[in-house]
Amino acid sequence: MTYTTGEKPGKGTYRCLHCGQLVELKSDDDQLPPCPNCHHEKFEKVS
Ligand SMILES: [Zn+2]
């Protein structure tokens, strides 16, 4: 299961599929941002 920038996949930690950067969403209402490191837009859920 992968998630794309702009989706609201829910609170949790996501890993960029391109560089491995972790992004934390603190709220179920937060949108996934572009990767802060490489600006890639695909993520997988870590926890
Ligand atoms: Zn990245």
Short mmCIF file of C-alpha atoms and ligand atoms in Angstrom, two decimals:
data_model
loop_
_atom_site.label_atom_id
_atom_site.label_comp_id
_atom_site.label_asym_id
_atom_site.label_seq_id
_atom_site.Cartn_x
_atom_site.Cartn_y
_atom_site.Cartn_z
CA MET A 1 0.00 0.00 0.00
CA THR A 2 1.45 3.35 -1.01
CA TYR A 3 0.27 6.87 -0.35
CA THR A 4 0.65 10.01 -2.40
CA THR A 5 1.29 13.63 -1.45
CA GLY A 6 -2.02 15.38 -0.78
CA GLU A 7 -3.77 12.32 0.61
CA LYS A 8 -4.88 12.14 4.24
CA PRO A 9 -3.91 8.58 5.14
CA GLY A 10 -4.18 9.20 8.87
CA LYS A 11 -1.96 9.78 11.84
CA GLY A 12 1.31 7.88 11.73
CA THR A 13 4.78 7.68 10.27
CA TYR A 14 5.42 7.36 6.53
CA ARG A 15 8.61 6.62 4.62
CA CYS A 16 9.51 8.16 1.27
CA LEU A 17 9.87 5.40 -1.32
CA HIS A 18 12.59 7.34 -3.11
CA CYS A 19 15.05 8.29 -0.34
CA GLY A 20 13.75 6.74 2.87
CA GLN A 21 13.02 10.04 4.62
CA LEU A 22 10.46 9.64 7.40
CA VAL A 23 7.48 11.98 7.64
CA GLU A 24 5.19 12.05 10.64
CA LEU A 25 1.54 13.01 10.42
CA LYS A 26 0.28 14.08 13.83
CA SER A 27 -3.39 14.24 12.93
CA ASP A 28 -5.86 12.28 10.80
CA ASP A 29 -6.60 15.63 9.10
CA ASP A 30 -2.99 16.23 8.01
CA GLN A 31 -2.13 15.87 4.32
CA LEU A 32 1.02 14.05 3.28
CA PRO A 33 3.53 16.72 2.18
CA PRO A 34 6.05 16.24 -0.60
CA CYS A 35 9.16 14.57 0.79
CA PRO A 36 11.13 17.27 2.66
CA ASN A 37 14.38 15.74 1.43
CA CYS A 38 13.83 14.85 -2.24
CA HIS A 39 10.31 16.14 -3.08
CA HIS A 40 9.16 12.71 -4.17
CA GLU A 41 5.42 12.09 -3.70
CA LYS A 42 5.07 8.41 -2.88
CA PHE A 43 5.20 7.00 0.62
CA GLU A 44 4.64 3.77 2.50
CA LYS A 45 3.34 3.53 6.03
CA VAL A 46 5.88 2.63 8.71
CA SER A 47 3.68 2.73 11.82
ZN ZN B 1 12.40 11.47 -0.33
#
